[in-house]
CSV table of C-alpha atoms in Angstrom, one decimal:
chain,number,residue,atom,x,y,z
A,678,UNK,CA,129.4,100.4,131.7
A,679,UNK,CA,130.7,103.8,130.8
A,680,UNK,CA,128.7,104.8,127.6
A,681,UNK,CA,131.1,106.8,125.1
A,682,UNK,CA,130.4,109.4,122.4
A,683,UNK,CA,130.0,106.3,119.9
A,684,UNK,CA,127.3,105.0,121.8
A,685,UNK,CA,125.4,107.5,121.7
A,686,UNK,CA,125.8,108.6,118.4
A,687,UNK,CA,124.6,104.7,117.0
A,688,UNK,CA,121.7,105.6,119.3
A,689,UNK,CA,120.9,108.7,117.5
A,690,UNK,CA,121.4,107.3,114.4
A,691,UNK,CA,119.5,104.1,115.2
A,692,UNK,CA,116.3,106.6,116.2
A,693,UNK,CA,117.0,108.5,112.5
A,694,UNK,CA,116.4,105.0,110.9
A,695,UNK,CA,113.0,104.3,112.8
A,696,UNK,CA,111.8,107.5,111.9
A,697,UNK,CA,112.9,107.2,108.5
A,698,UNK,CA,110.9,104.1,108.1
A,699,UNK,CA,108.3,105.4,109.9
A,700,UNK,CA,107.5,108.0,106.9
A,701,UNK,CA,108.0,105.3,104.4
A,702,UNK,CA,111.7,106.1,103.1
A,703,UNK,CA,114.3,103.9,102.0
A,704,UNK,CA,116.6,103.6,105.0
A,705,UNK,CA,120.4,103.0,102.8
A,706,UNK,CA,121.3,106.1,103.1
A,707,UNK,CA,121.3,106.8,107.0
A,708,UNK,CA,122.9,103.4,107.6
A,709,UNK,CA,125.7,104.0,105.4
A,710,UNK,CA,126.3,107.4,107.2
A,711,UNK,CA,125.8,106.3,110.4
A,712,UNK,CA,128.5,103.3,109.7
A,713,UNK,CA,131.0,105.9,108.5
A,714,UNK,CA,130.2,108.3,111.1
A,715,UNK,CA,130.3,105.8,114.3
A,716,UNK,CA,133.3,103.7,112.6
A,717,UNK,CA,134.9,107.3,112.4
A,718,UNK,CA,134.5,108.7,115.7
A,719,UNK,CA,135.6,105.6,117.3
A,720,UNK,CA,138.7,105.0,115.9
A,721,UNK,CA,139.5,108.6,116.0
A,722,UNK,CA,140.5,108.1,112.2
A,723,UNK,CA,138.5,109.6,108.8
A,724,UNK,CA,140.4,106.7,107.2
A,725,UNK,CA,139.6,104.2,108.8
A,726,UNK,CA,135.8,105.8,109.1
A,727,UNK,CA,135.7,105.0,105.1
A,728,UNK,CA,137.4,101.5,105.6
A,729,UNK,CA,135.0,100.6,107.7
A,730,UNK,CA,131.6,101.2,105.6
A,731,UNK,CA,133.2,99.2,103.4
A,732,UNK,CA,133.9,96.5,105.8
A,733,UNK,CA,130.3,96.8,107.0
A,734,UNK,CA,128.7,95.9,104.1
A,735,UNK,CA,131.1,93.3,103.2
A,736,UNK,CA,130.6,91.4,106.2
A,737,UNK,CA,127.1,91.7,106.1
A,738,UNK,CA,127.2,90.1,102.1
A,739,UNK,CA,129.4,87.5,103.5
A,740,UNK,CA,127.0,86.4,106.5
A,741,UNK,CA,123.8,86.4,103.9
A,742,UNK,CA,124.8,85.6,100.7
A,743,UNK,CA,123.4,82.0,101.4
A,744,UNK,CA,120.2,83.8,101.2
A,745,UNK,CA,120.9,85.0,97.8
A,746,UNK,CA,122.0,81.9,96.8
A,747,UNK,CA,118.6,80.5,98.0
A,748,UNK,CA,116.6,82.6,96.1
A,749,UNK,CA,118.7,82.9,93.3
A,750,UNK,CA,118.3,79.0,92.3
A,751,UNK,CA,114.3,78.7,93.8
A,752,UNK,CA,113.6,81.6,91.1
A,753,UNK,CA,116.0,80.0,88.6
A,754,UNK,CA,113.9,76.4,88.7
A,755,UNK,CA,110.7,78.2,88.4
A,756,UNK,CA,111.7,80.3,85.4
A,757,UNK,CA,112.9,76.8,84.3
A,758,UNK,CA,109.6,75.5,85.0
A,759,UNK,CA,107.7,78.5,83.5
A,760,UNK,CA,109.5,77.5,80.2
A,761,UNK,CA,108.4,74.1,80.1
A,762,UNK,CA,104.8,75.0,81.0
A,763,UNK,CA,105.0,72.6,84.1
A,764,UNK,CA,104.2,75.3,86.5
A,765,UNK,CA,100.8,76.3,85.0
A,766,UNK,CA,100.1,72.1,84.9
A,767,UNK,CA,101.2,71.8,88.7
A,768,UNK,CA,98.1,73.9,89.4
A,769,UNK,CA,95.4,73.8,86.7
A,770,UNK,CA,93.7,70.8,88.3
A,771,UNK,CA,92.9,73.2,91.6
A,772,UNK,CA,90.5,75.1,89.1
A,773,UNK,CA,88.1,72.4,89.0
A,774,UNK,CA,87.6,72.8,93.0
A,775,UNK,CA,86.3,76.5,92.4
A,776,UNK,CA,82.9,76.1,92.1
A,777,UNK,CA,81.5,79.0,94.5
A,778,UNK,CA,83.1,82.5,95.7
A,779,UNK,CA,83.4,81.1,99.0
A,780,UNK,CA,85.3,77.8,98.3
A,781,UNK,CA,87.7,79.6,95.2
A,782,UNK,CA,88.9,82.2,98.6
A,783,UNK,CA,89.9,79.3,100.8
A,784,UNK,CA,91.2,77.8,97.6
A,785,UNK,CA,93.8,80.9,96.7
A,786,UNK,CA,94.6,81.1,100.6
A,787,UNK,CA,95.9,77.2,100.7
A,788,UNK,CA,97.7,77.1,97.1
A,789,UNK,CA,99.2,80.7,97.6
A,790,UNK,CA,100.8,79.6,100.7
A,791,UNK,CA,102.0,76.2,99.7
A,792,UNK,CA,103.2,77.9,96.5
A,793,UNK,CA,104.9,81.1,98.4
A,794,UNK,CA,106.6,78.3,101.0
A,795,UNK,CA,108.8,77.2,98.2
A,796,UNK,CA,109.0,79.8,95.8
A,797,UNK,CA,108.6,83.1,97.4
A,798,UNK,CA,104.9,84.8,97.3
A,799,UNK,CA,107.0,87.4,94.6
A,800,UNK,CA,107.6,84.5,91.6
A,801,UNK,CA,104.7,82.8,92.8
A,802,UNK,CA,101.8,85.7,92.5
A,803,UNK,CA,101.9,85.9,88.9
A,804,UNK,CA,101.4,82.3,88.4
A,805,UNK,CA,98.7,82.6,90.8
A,806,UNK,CA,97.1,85.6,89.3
A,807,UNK,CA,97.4,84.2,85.9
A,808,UNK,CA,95.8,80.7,86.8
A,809,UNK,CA,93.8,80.6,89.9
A,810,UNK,CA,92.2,84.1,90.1
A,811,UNK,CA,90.2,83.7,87.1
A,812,UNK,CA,89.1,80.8,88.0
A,813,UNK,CA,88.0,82.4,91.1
A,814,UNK,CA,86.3,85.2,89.6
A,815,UNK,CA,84.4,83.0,87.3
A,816,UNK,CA,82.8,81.4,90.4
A,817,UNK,CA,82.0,85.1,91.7
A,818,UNK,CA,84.7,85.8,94.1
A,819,UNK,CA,85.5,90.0,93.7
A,820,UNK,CA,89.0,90.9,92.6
A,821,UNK,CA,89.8,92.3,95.5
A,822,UNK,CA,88.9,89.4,97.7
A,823,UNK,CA,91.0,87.1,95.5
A,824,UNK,CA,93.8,90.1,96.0
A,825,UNK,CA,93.2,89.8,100.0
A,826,UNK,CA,93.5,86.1,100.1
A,827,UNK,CA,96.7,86.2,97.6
A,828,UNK,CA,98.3,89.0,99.9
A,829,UNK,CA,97.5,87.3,103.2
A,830,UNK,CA,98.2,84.2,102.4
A,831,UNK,CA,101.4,84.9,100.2
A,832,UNK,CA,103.3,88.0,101.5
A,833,UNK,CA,101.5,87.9,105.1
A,834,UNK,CA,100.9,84.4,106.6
A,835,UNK,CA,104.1,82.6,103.9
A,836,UNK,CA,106.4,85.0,103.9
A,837,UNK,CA,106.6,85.9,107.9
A,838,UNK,CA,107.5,82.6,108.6
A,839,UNK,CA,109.8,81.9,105.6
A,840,UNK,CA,109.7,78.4,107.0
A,841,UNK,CA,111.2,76.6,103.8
A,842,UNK,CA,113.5,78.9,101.9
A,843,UNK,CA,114.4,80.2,105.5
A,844,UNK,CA,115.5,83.8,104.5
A,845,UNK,CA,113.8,85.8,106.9
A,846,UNK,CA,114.9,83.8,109.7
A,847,UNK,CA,117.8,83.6,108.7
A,848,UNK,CA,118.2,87.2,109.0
A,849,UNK,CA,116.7,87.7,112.2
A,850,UNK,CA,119.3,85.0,113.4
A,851,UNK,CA,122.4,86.8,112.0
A,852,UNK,CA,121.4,90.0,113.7
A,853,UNK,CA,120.6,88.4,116.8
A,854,UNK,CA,123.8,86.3,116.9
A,855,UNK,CA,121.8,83.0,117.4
A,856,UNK,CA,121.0,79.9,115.2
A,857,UNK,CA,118.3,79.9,112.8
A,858,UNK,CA,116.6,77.1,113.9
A,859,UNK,CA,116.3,79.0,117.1
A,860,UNK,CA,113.7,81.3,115.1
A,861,UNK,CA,112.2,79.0,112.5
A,862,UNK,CA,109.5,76.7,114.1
A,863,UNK,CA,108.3,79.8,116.6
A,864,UNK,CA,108.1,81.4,113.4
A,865,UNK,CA,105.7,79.0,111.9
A,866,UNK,CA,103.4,78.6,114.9
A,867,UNK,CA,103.2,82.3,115.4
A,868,UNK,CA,103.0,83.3,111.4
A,869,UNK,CA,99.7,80.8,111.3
A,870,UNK,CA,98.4,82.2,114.4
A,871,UNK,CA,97.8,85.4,112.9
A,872,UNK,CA,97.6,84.1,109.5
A,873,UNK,CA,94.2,82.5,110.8
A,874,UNK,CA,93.1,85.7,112.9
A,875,UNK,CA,94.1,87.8,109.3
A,876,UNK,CA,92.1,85.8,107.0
A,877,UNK,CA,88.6,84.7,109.7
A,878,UNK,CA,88.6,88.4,109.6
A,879,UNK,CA,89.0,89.0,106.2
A,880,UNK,CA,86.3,86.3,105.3
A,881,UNK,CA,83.8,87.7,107.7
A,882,UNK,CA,84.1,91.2,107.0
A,883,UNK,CA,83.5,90.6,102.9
A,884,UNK,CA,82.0,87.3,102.5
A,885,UNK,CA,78.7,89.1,101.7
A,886,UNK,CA,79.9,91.2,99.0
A,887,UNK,CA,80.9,87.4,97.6
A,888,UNK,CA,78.7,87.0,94.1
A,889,UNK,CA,76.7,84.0,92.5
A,890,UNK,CA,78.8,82.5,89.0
A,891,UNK,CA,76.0,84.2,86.7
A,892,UNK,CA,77.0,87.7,88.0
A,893,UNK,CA,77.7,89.8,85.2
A,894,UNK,CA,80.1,91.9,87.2
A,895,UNK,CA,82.4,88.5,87.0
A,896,UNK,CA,83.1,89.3,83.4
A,897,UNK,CA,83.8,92.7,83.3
A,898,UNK,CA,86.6,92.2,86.3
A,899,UNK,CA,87.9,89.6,83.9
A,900,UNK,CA,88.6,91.8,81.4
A,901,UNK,CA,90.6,94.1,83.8
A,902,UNK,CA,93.1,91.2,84.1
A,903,UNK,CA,96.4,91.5,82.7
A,904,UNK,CA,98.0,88.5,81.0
A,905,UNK,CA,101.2,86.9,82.1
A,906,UNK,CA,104.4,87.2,81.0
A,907,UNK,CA,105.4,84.8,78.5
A,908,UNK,CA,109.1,83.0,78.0
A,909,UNK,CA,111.5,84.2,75.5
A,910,UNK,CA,113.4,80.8,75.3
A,911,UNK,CA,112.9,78.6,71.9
A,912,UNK,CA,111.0,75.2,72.5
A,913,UNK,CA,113.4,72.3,71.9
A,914,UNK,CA,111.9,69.4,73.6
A,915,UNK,CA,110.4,66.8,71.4
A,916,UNK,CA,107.8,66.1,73.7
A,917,UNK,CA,107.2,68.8,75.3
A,918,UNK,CA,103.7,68.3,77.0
A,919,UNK,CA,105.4,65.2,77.9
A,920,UNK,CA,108.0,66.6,79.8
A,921,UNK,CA,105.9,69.6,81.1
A,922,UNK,CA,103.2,66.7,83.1
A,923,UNK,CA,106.6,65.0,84.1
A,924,UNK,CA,108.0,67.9,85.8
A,925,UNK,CA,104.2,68.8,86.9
A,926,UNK,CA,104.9,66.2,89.6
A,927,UNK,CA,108.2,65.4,89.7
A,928,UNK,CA,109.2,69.5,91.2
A,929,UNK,CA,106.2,69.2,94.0
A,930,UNK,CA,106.7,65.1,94.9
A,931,UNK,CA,110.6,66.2,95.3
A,932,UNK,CA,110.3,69.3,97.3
A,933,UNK,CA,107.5,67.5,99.4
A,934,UNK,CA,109.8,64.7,100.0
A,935,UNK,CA,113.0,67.0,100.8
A,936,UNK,CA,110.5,68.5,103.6
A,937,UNK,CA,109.1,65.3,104.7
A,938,UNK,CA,112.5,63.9,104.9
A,939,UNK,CA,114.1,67.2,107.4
A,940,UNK,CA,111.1,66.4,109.4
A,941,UNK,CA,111.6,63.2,110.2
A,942,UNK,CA,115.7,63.9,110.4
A,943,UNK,CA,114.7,66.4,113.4
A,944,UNK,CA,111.9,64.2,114.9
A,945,UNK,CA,114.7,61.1,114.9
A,946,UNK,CA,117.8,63.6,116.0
A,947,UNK,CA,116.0,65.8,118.2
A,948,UNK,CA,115.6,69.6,118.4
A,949,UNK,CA,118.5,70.4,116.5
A,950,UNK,CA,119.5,67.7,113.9
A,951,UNK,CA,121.7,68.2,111.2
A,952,UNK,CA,119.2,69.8,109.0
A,953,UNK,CA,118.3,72.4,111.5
A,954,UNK,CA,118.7,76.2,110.3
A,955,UNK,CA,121.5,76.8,107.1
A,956,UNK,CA,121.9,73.1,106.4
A,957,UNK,CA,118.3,73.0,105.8
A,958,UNK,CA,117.9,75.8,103.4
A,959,UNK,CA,121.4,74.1,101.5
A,960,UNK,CA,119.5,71.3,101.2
A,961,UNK,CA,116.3,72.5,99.4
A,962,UNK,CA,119.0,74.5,97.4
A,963,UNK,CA,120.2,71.7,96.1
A,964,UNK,CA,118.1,69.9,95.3
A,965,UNK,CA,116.5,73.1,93.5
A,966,UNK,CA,119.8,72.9,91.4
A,967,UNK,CA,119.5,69.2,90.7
A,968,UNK,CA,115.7,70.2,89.0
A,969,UNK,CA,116.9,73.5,87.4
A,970,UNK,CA,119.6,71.1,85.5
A,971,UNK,CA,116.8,68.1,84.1
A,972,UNK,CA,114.4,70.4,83.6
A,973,UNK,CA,116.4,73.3,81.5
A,974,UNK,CA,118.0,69.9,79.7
A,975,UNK,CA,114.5,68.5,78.9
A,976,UNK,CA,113.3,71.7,77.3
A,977,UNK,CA,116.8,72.9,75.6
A,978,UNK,CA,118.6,69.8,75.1
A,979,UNK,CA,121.9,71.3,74.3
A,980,UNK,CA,121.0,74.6,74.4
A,981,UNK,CA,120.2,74.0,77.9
A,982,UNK,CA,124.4,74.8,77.9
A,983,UNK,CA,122.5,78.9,77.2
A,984,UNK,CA,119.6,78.6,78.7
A,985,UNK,CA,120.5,77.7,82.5
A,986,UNK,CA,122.8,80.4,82.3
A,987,UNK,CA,120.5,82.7,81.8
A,988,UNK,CA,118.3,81.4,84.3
A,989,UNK,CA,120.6,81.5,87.1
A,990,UNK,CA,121.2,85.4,85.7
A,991,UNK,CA,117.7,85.9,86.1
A,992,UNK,CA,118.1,84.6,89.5
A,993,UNK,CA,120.2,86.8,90.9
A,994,UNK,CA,119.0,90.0,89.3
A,995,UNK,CA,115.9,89.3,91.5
A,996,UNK,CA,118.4,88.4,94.4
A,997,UNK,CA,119.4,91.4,94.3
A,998,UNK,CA,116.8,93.8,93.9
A,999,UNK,CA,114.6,92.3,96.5
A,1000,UNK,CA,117.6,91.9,99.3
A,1001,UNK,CA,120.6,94.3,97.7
A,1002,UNK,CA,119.6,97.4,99.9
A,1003,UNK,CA,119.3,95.0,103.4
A,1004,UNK,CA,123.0,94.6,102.9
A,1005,UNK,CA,124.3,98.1,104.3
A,1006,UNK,CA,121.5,98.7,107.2
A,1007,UNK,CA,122.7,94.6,108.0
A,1008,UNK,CA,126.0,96.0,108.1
A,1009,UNK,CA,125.1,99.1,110.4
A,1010,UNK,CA,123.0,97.1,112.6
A,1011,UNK,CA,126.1,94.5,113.0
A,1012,UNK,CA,128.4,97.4,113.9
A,1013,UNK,CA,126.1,97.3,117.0
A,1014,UNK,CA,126.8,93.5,117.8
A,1015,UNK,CA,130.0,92.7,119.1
A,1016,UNK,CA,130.4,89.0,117.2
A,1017,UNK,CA,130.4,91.4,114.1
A,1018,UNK,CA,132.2,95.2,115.2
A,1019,UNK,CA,135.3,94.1,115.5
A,1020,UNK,CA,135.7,92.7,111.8
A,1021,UNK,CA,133.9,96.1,110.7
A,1022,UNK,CA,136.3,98.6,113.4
A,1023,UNK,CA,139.4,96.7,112.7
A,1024,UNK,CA,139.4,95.6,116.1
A,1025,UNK,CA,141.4,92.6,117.4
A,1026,UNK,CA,140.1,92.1,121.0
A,1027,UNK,CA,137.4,93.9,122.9
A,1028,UNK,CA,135.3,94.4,120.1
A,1029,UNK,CA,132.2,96.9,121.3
A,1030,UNK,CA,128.6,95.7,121.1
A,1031,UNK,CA,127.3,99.2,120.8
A,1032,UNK,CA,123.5,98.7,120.7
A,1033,UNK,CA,124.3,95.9,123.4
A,1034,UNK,CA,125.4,98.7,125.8
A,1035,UNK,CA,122.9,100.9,125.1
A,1036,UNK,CA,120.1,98.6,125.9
A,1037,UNK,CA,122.0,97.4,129.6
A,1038,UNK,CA,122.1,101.1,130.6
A,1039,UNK,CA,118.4,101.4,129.9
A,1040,UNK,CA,117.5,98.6,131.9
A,1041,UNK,CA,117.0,99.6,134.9
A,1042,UNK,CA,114.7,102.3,133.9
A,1043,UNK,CA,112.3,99.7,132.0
A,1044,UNK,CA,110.1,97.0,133.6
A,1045,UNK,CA,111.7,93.6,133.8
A,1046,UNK,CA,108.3,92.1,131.8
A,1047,UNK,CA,108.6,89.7,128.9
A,1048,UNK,CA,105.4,91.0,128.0
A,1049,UNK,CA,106.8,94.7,127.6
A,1050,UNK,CA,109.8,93.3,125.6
A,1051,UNK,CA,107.5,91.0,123.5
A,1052,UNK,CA,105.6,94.3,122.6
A,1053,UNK,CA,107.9,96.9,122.3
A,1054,UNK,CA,109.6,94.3,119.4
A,1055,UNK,CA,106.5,93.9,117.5
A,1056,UNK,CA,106.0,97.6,117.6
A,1057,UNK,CA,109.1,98.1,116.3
A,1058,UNK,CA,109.3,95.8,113.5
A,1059,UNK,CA,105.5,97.0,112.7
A,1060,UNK,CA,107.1,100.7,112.5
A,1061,UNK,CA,109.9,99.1,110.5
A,1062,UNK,CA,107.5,97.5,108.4
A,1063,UNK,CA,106.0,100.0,107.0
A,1064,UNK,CA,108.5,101.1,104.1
A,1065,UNK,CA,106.8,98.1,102.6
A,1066,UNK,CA,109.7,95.8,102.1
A,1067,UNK,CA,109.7,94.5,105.5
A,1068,UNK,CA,113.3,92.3,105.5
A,1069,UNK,CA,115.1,96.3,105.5
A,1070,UNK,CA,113.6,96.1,109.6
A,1071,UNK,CA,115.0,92.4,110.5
A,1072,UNK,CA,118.5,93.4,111.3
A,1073,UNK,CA,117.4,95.7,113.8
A,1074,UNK,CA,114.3,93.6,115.5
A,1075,UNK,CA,117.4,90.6,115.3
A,1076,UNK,CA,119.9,92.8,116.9
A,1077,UNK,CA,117.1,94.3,119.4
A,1078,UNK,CA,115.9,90.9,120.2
A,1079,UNK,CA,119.1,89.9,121.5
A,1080,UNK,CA,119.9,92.6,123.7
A,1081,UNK,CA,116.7,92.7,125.4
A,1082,UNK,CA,116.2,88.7,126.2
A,1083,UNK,CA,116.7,87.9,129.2
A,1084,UNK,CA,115.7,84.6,131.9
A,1085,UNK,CA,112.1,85.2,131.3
A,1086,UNK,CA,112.0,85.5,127.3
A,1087,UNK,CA,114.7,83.7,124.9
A,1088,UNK,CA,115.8,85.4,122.1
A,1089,UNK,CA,114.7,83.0,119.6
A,1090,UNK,CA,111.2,84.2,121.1
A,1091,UNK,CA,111.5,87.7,120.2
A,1092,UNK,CA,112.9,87.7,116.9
A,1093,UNK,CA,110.0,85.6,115.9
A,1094,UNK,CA,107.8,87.8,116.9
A,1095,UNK,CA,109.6,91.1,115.6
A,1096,UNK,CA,109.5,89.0,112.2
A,1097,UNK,CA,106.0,88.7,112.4
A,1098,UNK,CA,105.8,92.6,112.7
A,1099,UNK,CA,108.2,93.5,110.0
A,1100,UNK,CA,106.8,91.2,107.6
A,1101,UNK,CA,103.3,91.3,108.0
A,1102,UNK,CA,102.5,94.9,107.4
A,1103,UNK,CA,103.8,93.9,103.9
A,1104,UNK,CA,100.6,92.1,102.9
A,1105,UNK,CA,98.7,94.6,103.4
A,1106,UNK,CA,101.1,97.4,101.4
A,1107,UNK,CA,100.0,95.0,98.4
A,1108,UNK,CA,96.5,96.0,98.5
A,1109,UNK,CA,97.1,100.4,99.0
């Protein structure tokens, strides 16, 4: 295929993107230029150039604001939970199972990723921090251990697989035009592959600055601590440390059981049974809401009528600020997809799949390796990954991962493993 001026210019400004991330800037504003530039130039029209940037980013809300709505109500039952006090009693018993440095960092890693599964490692660090690493310090593990096995296990190891809340998948599967489920389980295996690899290293390079319990430095990293945040809503439970134990079990045995339950759905149905991918996500989601409403009700009675309100608000503020700027470089890096352009062009039939093109006229000039397009994705999403945020760098891996799959290597494959790269670098931005 011909390429045209458009091509090349969403080439150039797909290479201004890369090397904006790869100094560590916020990548917005070149995807919203490059949108109106590219929709511009196409259609031969400044007017429709501004239409479409607008109809980028609204398509690109449209195809993930299921992953807003995901986070929204998983933060919304843990603020919920936060009031009642039942998240500090779902984990206060691990603190007896600290009793060295050594056993307190294996400790963190397992409940951080558990925790970060369901919640996110963002909600779910504070808790930890506030609980667990004291704990851990007490039994003469080093503050920055306890950070390493909190960042590896939370933002690094949980997070690149996304395998319950399923937002990282999901975006990798939007941009690459496939399903989620697709994505998620080579996710998993390959996100606790180097998960294990991470952390063995980890361990063996600082186990022996790991101190005995009677170490006086324990206490003074104590002190350094900061305390967490505590809720503004009024008590109005009558029982409250009732309630709080209830919920201490009743959140984990139901989200376990939601889990347990897809599981065997996919074992009975096959590979993709009807709680593979979005369905999945909508279900955990739901049942989310269903806890957000007892629990808000058991601590407010009928102020619960306020305080869920508020909750869900709280929500979506954090929605927003962790995956409002991935909406616009989403909706550049759909421009390139043809399921997606011609929504964003105003294009009826022969809608162009711009980074599509640009990758078939390349392709005889690259080697026809699965090994090379394995690697050149994870380099990518590494580079990507270094702004710190690490979703901003799924739409392209997604949209890469598609384009250069071919008999040898599935999609699915490679936008796994461009996930891995984007995400992963984010652990370790925690501990700079």
């Amino acid at each position: 295929m011909e390429l045209t001026i458009s091509h090349w210019l969403y080439g150039l400004f797909t290479l201004i993107i890369i090397l904006t991330m790869i100094f560590r800037k916020g990548v917005v504003l070149p995807s919203l230029l490059g949108t109106f530039v590219i929709a511009w130039v196409y259609n031969g029209n400044i007017v429709d150039g501004f239409i479409s940037i607008f109809n980028a980013n609204l398509v690109a809300a449209k195809e993930l604001f299921s992953i807003f709505l995901i986070i929204t109500f998983m933060m919304a039952l843990l603020h919920s939970l936060r009031d009642l006090g039942a998240d500090r009693k779902m984990i206060q018993p691990i603190q007896k199972v600290m009793v060295n440095g050594h056993v307190s960092f294996f400790v963190l890693i397992g409940v951080t990723y558990v925790i970060s599964l369901f919640f996110w490692p963002t909600p779910a660090v504070p808790l930890i921090c506030a609980l667990l690493v004291p704990a851990a310090i007490r039994s003469g593990l080093p503050a920055l251990l306890a950070a390493v096995a909190v960042a590896l296990a939370g933002q690094g190891m949980a997070l690149s697989s996304d395998y319950i809340v399923q937002v990282a998948p999901s975006l990798s599967a939007k941009s690459a035009g496939i399903d989620v489920g697709l994505i998620t389980d080579k996710a998993l295996v390959l996100s606790i592959i180097t998960g294990a690899v991470a952390i063995g290293l980890a361990y063996l390079m600082y186990r022996k600055s790991i101190r005995t319990k009677n170490s006086p430095q324990n206490e003074i990293e104590l002190q350094m601590l900061q305390a967490e945040k505590e809720s503004s809503n009024k008590n109005h439970a009558v029982h409250l440390d009732t309630w709080s134990k209830v919920f201490a079990v009743l959140v984990p045995v139901s989200l376990l059981a939601v889990v347990i339950f897809m599981m065997y759905s996919k074992l009975q149905a096959g590979r993709m049974s009807g709680f593979e991918g979005g369905d999945g996500a909508a279900f955990i989601g739901g049942v989310a809401v269903i806890l957000l409403l007892l629990s808000t009700v058991a601590f407010g009675r009928h102020h619960a009528l306020d305080y869920i309100s508020s909750h869900i608000t709280e929500g979506f503020v954090f929605a927003f600020k962790a995956m409002g700027p991935v909406i616009p470089i989403a909706g550049f890096f759909f421009l390139g997809s043809s399921d997606f352009s011609g929504g964003i062009l105003g294009v009826d039939e022969n809608a162009p799949g711009l980074l599509f093109d640009l990758v078939q006229s390349t392709q005889q000039f690259l080697p026809q390796s699965a090994l090379f397009a394995a690697f050149s994705i994870l380099i990518i999403g590494i580079i990507t990954g270094l702004d710190g945020s690490g979703f901003s760098g799924l739409p392209l891996t997604g949209a890469l991962a598609a384009s250069l799959s071919s008999g040898s290597v599935d999609p699915g494959t490679l936008a796994a493993i461009g996930q891995m790269g984007s995400i992963c670098p984010c652990s370790l931005q925690l501990l700079m």
